[in-house]
Structure formats: C-alpha cells, structure tokens
C-alpha cells in the first residue's frame, strides 16, 4: 500500500532557487494539503485542495504555489527559496465524506528542506 | 476561528505508568472531530484516535483513550501502561464537520518514557 508518497525526502537549496516537492496519493482522496513543521510551531497549513482544479490558501501561503490537475497529485512549488522556508514539509490527504469516515489525515513521510 | 492549545511542551512518564496529555480547543462549530497524532523520532505522522463531538462515549483504541469533556472543551489523550516506544511528539487536532474541513493542529507535546 503506497498511501501518500512525497519526494524528495531531503533537499538543499540556495537562496533564490526554485524547486517542486512532489506529492501523490493512491487512495482517491478528494482533499490534499501541504503543511510545514517548524520547532515549537506544530503543523501550519500552506495550501490545500478539495479536488482537481480547486486549490486554496492556508495559514502560511506566501512563497509557495500549488496546482491540482489530477486527483492523485498535488505538487508544492517554491518559486524563489528563502532561508525562512527551511522546514520539514508534509503532504497529507483524506476523504471528504462518506460512510464511517472519521476524516483522519494520511501523511507522507515528510521532506526536509534546507535553504542556504 | 479554531484554536487548539497543548499546554505541556514536555512530559515524562515511567514505563508501565499511565500518562495524560492535555488538549483544549476553541470553536464555534456545533459539529467537529478531534484527533490525536503521534510523531516518533523517525518523523512520520501516525493517526492514533478520533472523537466526534456528538459521540456519547469516549473513544478508545487499545492503550489510547480520549477523555472528552465537551463542556470544558477538552480532549485529553490518556496512554495506559506506557512503553518505551511511546516516546514521541503528540499532536492534538480539530476539524469542523462542515465548511472548510480544514484541521487545526496544536503545537505538540513531547513525551519521554523512562525505563
């Protein structure tokens, strides 16, 4: 069972470089999201999507871009990396409704990004 | 707006003892779900337990139980018979049943289990 797959697991960037964090899920989940985790801050929502073609901003969207062209994929783009974007990034997905759905999030393994 | 508060940055417990991790929440939504996740040192996020706001009984999953006190807006996690493998960060989260569906996370509690 693949679940939620994130790549890469580790990345080092220089200030100003761009990159894309990939996220794919094989559970047909409508909802997908990106979080960043910083020490003492918990998980903060960057962007989310409730279906293909629909995205919206979370708590900390600045400097990040997303798109959702398919149900399975939800890439996160850093347009011009800054040291403040050094963090651990998690992609998470869940079903929106139906059955005995408790709506818990299924997480990827995380991507550790360092911006020098 | 929703808010989750975990007031214990760090907790220590002796192996085989029980421990309670605190979580309080604030929401104006009449229907919501409460979650606890575990993050071991390896970094992955693991779903532990769920409580619906209209559930009559407190949720239990093996050694985990959720002490849900709706009037006090608290959703404490109780771990019974602690094991060394329970050492981890624990996050409380809440999600409204409708509307934006967006879950809000607390800042986490670090639990260390001593042998």
mmCIF file of C-alpha atoms in Angstrom:
data_model
loop_
_atom_site.group_PDB
_atom_site.id
_atom_site.type_symbol
_atom_site.label_atom_id
_atom_site.label_comp_id
_atom_site.label_asym_id
_atom_site.label_seq_id
_atom_site.Cartn_x
_atom_site.Cartn_y
_atom_site.Cartn_z
ATOM 1 C CA UNK A 1 0.000 0.000 0.000
ATOM 2 C CA UNK A 2 1.676 3.201 -1.183
ATOM 3 C CA UNK A 3 -0.633 5.696 0.563
ATOM 4 C CA UNK A 4 0.874 9.191 0.308
ATOM 5 C CA UNK A 5 4.239 9.442 -1.399
ATOM 6 C CA UNK A 6 6.416 12.533 -1.099
ATOM 7 C CA UNK A 7 9.643 13.255 -2.924
ATOM 8 C CA UNK A 8 12.361 14.199 -2.347
ATOM 9 C CA UNK A 9 12.954 13.304 1.306
ATOM 10 C CA UNK A 10 15.866 15.716 1.608
ATOM 11 C CA UNK A 11 16.829 18.792 -0.398
ATOM 12 C CA UNK A 12 19.335 21.599 -0.007
ATOM 13 C CA UNK A 13 18.749 24.781 -1.976
ATOM 14 C CA UNK A 14 20.481 28.088 -2.344
ATOM 15 C CA UNK A 15 18.571 31.300 -1.770
ATOM 16 C CA UNK A 16 16.660 32.242 -4.902
ATOM 17 C CA UNK A 17 16.495 28.769 -6.386
ATOM 18 C CA UNK A 18 13.169 27.190 -7.218
ATOM 19 C CA UNK A 19 12.034 23.631 -6.700
ATOM 20 C CA UNK A 20 8.972 21.421 -6.564
ATOM 21 C CA UNK A 21 8.030 18.999 -3.832
ATOM 22 C CA UNK A 22 6.021 16.155 -5.287
ATOM 23 C CA UNK A 23 3.067 14.516 -3.566
ATOM 24 C CA UNK A 24 0.987 11.638 -4.857
ATOM 25 C CA UNK A 25 -1.731 9.563 -3.214
ATOM 26 C CA UNK A 26 -3.389 6.397 -4.455
ATOM 27 C CA UNK A 27 -6.432 6.387 -2.145
ATOM 28 C CA UNK A 28 -8.686 8.543 -4.344
ATOM 29 C CA UNK A 29 -8.838 11.192 -1.635
ATOM 30 C CA UNK A 30 -10.530 14.429 -2.576
ATOM 31 C CA UNK A 31 -8.702 16.535 -0.003
ATOM 32 C CA UNK A 32 -4.952 17.107 -0.221
ATOM 33 C CA UNK A 33 -2.831 19.582 1.686
ATOM 34 C CA UNK A 34 0.667 20.775 2.429
ATOM 35 C CA UNK A 35 1.949 21.600 5.907
ATOM 36 C CA UNK A 36 5.213 22.884 7.171
ATOM 37 C CA UNK A 37 6.551 21.863 10.569
ATOM 38 C CA UNK A 38 8.907 24.093 12.481
ATOM 39 C CA UNK A 39 10.182 23.526 16.049
ATOM 40 C CA UNK A 40 7.631 24.649 18.621
ATOM 41 C CA UNK A 41 5.118 25.685 15.952
ATOM 42 C CA UNK A 42 3.271 22.469 15.286
ATOM 43 C CA UNK A 43 1.920 21.969 11.774
ATOM 44 C CA UNK A 44 0.918 25.013 9.771
ATOM 45 C CA UNK A 45 -1.181 24.722 6.649
ATOM 46 C CA UNK A 46 0.341 26.153 3.472
ATOM 47 C CA UNK A 47 -2.185 25.269 0.747
ATOM 48 C CA UNK A 48 -4.958 22.776 0.315
ATOM 49 C CA UNK A 49 -7.226 21.355 -2.355
ATOM 50 C CA UNK A 50 -10.657 19.741 -2.227
ATOM 51 C CA UNK A 51 -10.491 18.324 -5.737
ATOM 52 C CA UNK A 52 -8.864 18.571 -9.144
ATOM 53 C CA UNK A 53 -8.744 22.158 -10.311
ATOM 54 C CA UNK A 54 -9.560 23.574 -6.859
ATOM 55 C CA UNK A 55 -6.913 24.996 -4.562
ATOM 56 C CA UNK A 56 -6.916 27.495 -1.731
ATOM 57 C CA UNK A 57 -4.529 29.161 0.658
ATOM 58 C CA UNK A 58 -3.881 28.079 4.198
ATOM 59 C CA UNK A 59 -2.260 29.894 7.077
ATOM 60 C CA UNK A 60 1.210 30.449 5.553
ATOM 61 C CA UNK A 61 0.906 30.521 1.731
ATOM 62 C CA UNK A 62 3.437 33.220 0.840
ATOM 63 C CA UNK A 63 6.319 31.991 -1.291
ATOM 64 C CA UNK A 64 4.551 28.773 -2.292
ATOM 65 C CA UNK A 65 2.447 27.785 -5.253
ATOM 66 C CA UNK A 66 0.289 24.708 -5.864
ATOM 67 C CA UNK A 67 -1.839 23.178 -8.579
ATOM 68 C CA UNK A 68 -4.123 20.152 -8.703
ATOM 69 C CA UNK A 69 -4.540 18.845 -12.214
ATOM 70 C CA UNK A 70 -5.408 15.290 -11.135
ATOM 71 C CA UNK A 71 -6.954 13.697 -8.051
ATOM 72 C CA UNK A 72 -3.693 11.884 -7.329
ATOM 73 C CA UNK A 73 -1.075 14.647 -7.488
ATOM 74 C CA UNK A 74 -0.581 17.863 -5.534
ATOM 75 C CA UNK A 75 2.863 19.392 -6.091
ATOM 76 C CA UNK A 76 4.184 22.278 -3.990
ATOM 77 C CA UNK A 77 6.390 24.810 -5.741
ATOM 78 C CA UNK A 78 8.861 27.120 -4.068
ATOM 79 C CA UNK A 79 9.249 29.984 -6.501
ATOM 80 C CA UNK A 80 12.345 31.687 -5.054
ATOM 81 C CA UNK A 81 13.607 29.881 -1.976
ATOM 82 C CA UNK A 82 14.429 31.857 1.163
ATOM 83 C CA UNK A 83 16.166 30.711 4.383
ATOM 84 C CA UNK A 84 12.826 31.209 6.191
ATOM 85 C CA UNK A 85 11.479 28.317 4.142
ATOM 86 C CA UNK A 86 13.902 25.886 5.792
ATOM 87 C CA UNK A 87 11.498 23.407 7.325
ATOM 88 C CA UNK A 88 10.043 19.930 7.193
ATOM 89 C CA UNK A 89 7.165 19.690 4.747
ATOM 90 C CA UNK A 90 4.334 17.194 4.947
ATOM 91 C CA UNK A 91 1.765 16.338 2.354
ATOM 92 C CA UNK A 92 -1.484 14.925 3.749
ATOM 93 C CA UNK A 93 -4.723 13.694 2.245
ATOM 94 C CA UNK A 94 -8.111 12.434 3.365
ATOM 95 C CA UNK A 95 -11.579 11.535 2.199
ATOM 96 C CA UNK A 96 -14.042 14.374 2.469
ATOM 97 C CA UNK A 97 -17.214 12.419 3.245
ATOM 98 C CA UNK A 98 -18.980 9.116 3.120
ATOM 99 C CA UNK A 99 -19.530 6.042 5.238
ATOM 100 C CA UNK A 100 -17.964 5.934 8.675
ATOM 101 C CA UNK A 101 -15.339 8.367 7.529
ATOM 102 C CA UNK A 102 -13.635 9.931 10.514
ATOM 103 C CA UNK A 103 -11.645 12.137 8.199
ATOM 104 C CA UNK A 104 -8.231 11.480 9.636
ATOM 105 C CA UNK A 105 -5.320 12.722 7.603
ATOM 106 C CA UNK A 106 -2.939 10.342 5.892
ATOM 107 C CA UNK A 107 0.549 11.809 5.825
ATOM 108 C CA UNK A 108 3.537 11.383 3.604
ATOM 109 C CA UNK A 109 6.885 10.701 5.228
ATOM 110 C CA UNK A 110 7.961 14.327 5.087
ATOM 111 C CA UNK A 111 10.529 16.302 3.116
ATOM 112 C CA UNK A 112 13.346 18.092 4.915
ATOM 113 C CA UNK A 113 14.285 21.260 3.056
ATOM 114 C CA UNK A 114 17.273 23.434 3.871
ATOM 115 C CA UNK A 115 17.725 26.809 2.187
ATOM 116 C CA UNK A 116 21.204 28.293 2.485
ATOM 117 C CA UNK B 1 -11.703 30.578 14.027
ATOM 118 C CA UNK B 2 -10.498 27.373 15.594
ATOM 119 C CA UNK B 3 -7.739 27.069 18.122
ATOM 120 C CA UNK B 4 -6.013 24.111 19.718
ATOM 121 C CA UNK B 5 -3.936 24.529 22.861
ATOM 122 C CA UNK B 6 -1.470 21.984 24.180
ATOM 123 C CA UNK B 7 -0.020 23.479 27.334
ATOM 124 C CA UNK B 8 2.578 20.800 28.078
ATOM 125 C CA UNK B 9 5.667 21.230 25.893
ATOM 126 C CA UNK B 10 7.242 18.168 27.503
ATOM 127 C CA UNK B 11 6.119 15.284 29.675
ATOM 128 C CA UNK B 12 7.944 12.445 31.375
ATOM 129 C CA UNK B 13 6.471 9.140 32.489
ATOM 130 C CA UNK B 14 7.819 5.932 33.934
ATOM 131 C CA UNK B 15 7.458 2.804 31.844
ATOM 132 C CA UNK B 16 4.200 0.931 32.601
ATOM 133 C CA UNK B 17 2.601 4.011 34.151
ATOM 134 C CA UNK B 18 -0.326 5.909 32.639
ATOM 135 C CA UNK B 19 0.054 9.445 31.321
ATOM 136 C CA UNK B 20 -2.398 12.157 30.269
ATOM 137 C CA UNK B 21 -1.577 14.651 27.547
ATOM 138 C CA UNK B 22 -3.716 17.777 27.681
ATOM 139 C CA UNK B 23 -5.568 19.381 24.802
ATOM 140 C CA UNK B 24 -8.114 22.178 24.895
ATOM 141 C CA UNK B 25 -9.877 23.621 21.895
ATOM 142 C CA UNK B 26 -11.982 26.539 20.891
ATOM 143 C CA UNK B 27 -14.529 26.518 18.113
ATOM 144 C CA UNK B 28 -17.913 27.945 17.247
ATOM 145 C CA UNK B 29 -18.801 24.978 15.045
ATOM 146 C CA UNK B 30 -21.544 22.789 16.523
ATOM 147 C CA UNK B 31 -20.127 19.638 14.951
ATOM 148 C CA UNK B 32 -16.460 18.738 14.810
ATOM 149 C CA UNK B 33 -13.924 15.965 15.093
ATOM 150 C CA UNK B 34 -10.975 15.698 17.421
ATOM 151 C CA UNK B 35 -7.822 13.762 16.568
ATOM 152 C CA UNK B 36 -4.541 12.760 18.103
ATOM 153 C CA UNK B 37 -1.441 12.011 16.054
ATOM 154 C CA UNK B 38 1.919 10.597 17.112
ATOM 155 C CA UNK B 39 5.236 11.625 15.590
ATOM 156 C CA UNK B 40 8.142 9.392 16.627
ATOM 157 C CA UNK B 41 11.738 10.493 16.151
ATOM 158 C CA UNK B 42 11.710 8.930 12.685
ATOM 159 C CA UNK B 43 9.416 11.776 11.649
ATOM 160 C CA UNK B 44 6.278 10.163 10.241
ATOM 161 C CA UNK B 45 2.847 11.234 11.463
ATOM 162 C CA UNK B 46 0.679 8.418 12.786
ATOM 163 C CA UNK B 47 -3.053 8.736 13.421
ATOM 164 C CA UNK B 48 -3.970 7.435 16.887
ATOM 165 C CA UNK B 49 -7.559 8.160 17.791
ATOM 166 C CA UNK B 50 -10.678 10.090 16.780
ATOM 167 C CA UNK B 51 -13.591 11.541 18.757
ATOM 168 C CA UNK B 52 -16.688 13.035 17.186
ATOM 169 C CA UNK B 53 -18.314 15.914 19.012
ATOM 170 C CA UNK B 54 -21.651 14.086 19.149
ATOM 171 C CA UNK B 55 -20.215 10.733 20.209
ATOM 172 C CA UNK B 56 -21.729 9.706 23.532
ATOM 173 C CA UNK B 57 -18.800 7.622 24.669
ATOM 174 C CA UNK B 58 -15.132 8.445 24.926
ATOM 175 C CA UNK B 59 -13.082 6.919 22.128
ATOM 176 C CA UNK B 60 -10.656 4.117 22.866
ATOM 177 C CA UNK B 61 -8.046 2.399 20.680
ATOM 178 C CA UNK B 62 -6.017 -0.201 22.511
ATOM 179 C CA UNK B 63 -3.914 1.596 25.126
ATOM 180 C CA UNK B 64 -5.102 5.004 23.927
ATOM 181 C CA UNK B 65 -8.247 6.669 25.161
ATOM 182 C CA UNK B 66 -9.588 10.136 24.652
ATOM 183 C CA UNK B 67 -11.018 11.859 27.715
ATOM 184 C CA UNK B 68 -13.585 14.089 26.011
ATOM 185 C CA UNK B 69 -15.202 16.776 28.146
ATOM 186 C CA UNK B 70 -17.348 18.801 25.782
ATOM 187 C CA UNK B 71 -18.440 21.463 28.261
ATOM 188 C CA UNK B 72 -14.818 22.146 29.171
ATOM 189 C CA UNK B 73 -13.732 21.899 25.520
ATOM 190 C CA UNK B 74 -11.014 19.453 26.375
ATOM 191 C CA UNK B 75 -9.868 16.309 24.596
ATOM 192 C CA UNK B 76 -7.053 14.819 26.637
ATOM 193 C CA UNK B 77 -5.191 11.742 25.435
ATOM 194 C CA UNK B 78 -4.628 9.028 28.014
ATOM 195 C CA UNK B 79 -1.946 6.433 27.343
ATOM 196 C CA UNK B 80 -2.135 3.476 29.692
ATOM 197 C CA UNK B 81 0.780 1.188 30.539
ATOM 198 C CA UNK B 82 3.383 3.383 28.809
ATOM 199 C CA UNK B 83 6.025 1.692 26.724
ATOM 200 C CA UNK B 84 9.445 2.951 25.640
ATOM 201 C CA UNK B 85 8.123 3.105 22.086
ATOM 202 C CA UNK B 86 5.565 5.695 23.171
ATOM 203 C CA UNK B 87 8.338 8.292 23.380
ATOM 204 C CA UNK B 88 7.370 10.766 20.662
ATOM 205 C CA UNK B 89 5.727 14.082 19.878
ATOM 206 C CA UNK B 90 1.951 14.041 20.194
ATOM 207 C CA UNK B 91 -0.302 16.446 18.333
ATOM 208 C CA UNK B 92 -3.928 17.232 19.035
ATOM 209 C CA UNK B 93 -6.022 18.411 16.094
ATOM 210 C CA UNK B 94 -9.580 19.501 15.437
ATOM 211 C CA UNK B 95 -11.597 19.693 12.247
ATOM 212 C CA UNK B 96 -15.082 21.138 11.730
ATOM 213 C CA UNK B 97 -17.606 18.706 10.305
ATOM 214 C CA UNK B 98 -18.605 21.068 7.552
ATOM 215 C CA UNK B 99 -17.458 24.224 5.847
ATOM 216 C CA UNK B 100 -13.775 24.400 5.068
ATOM 217 C CA UNK B 101 -12.956 20.978 6.522
ATOM 218 C CA UNK B 102 -9.533 22.316 7.437
ATOM 219 C CA UNK B 103 -7.981 20.727 10.517
ATOM 220 C CA UNK B 104 -6.117 22.850 13.037
ATOM 221 C CA UNK B 105 -3.181 21.411 14.954
ATOM 222 C CA UNK B 106 -1.789 22.171 18.375
ATOM 223 C CA UNK B 107 1.918 22.787 18.886
ATOM 224 C CA UNK B 108 2.511 19.348 20.282
ATOM 225 C CA UNK B 109 3.705 17.684 23.477
ATOM 226 C CA UNK B 110 6.964 15.787 23.676
ATOM 227 C CA UNK B 111 6.578 12.600 25.718
ATOM 228 C CA UNK B 112 9.577 10.738 27.078
ATOM 229 C CA UNK B 113 9.070 7.337 28.647
ATOM 230 C CA UNK B 114 11.743 6.361 31.164
ATOM 231 C CA UNK B 115 12.642 2.701 31.782
#
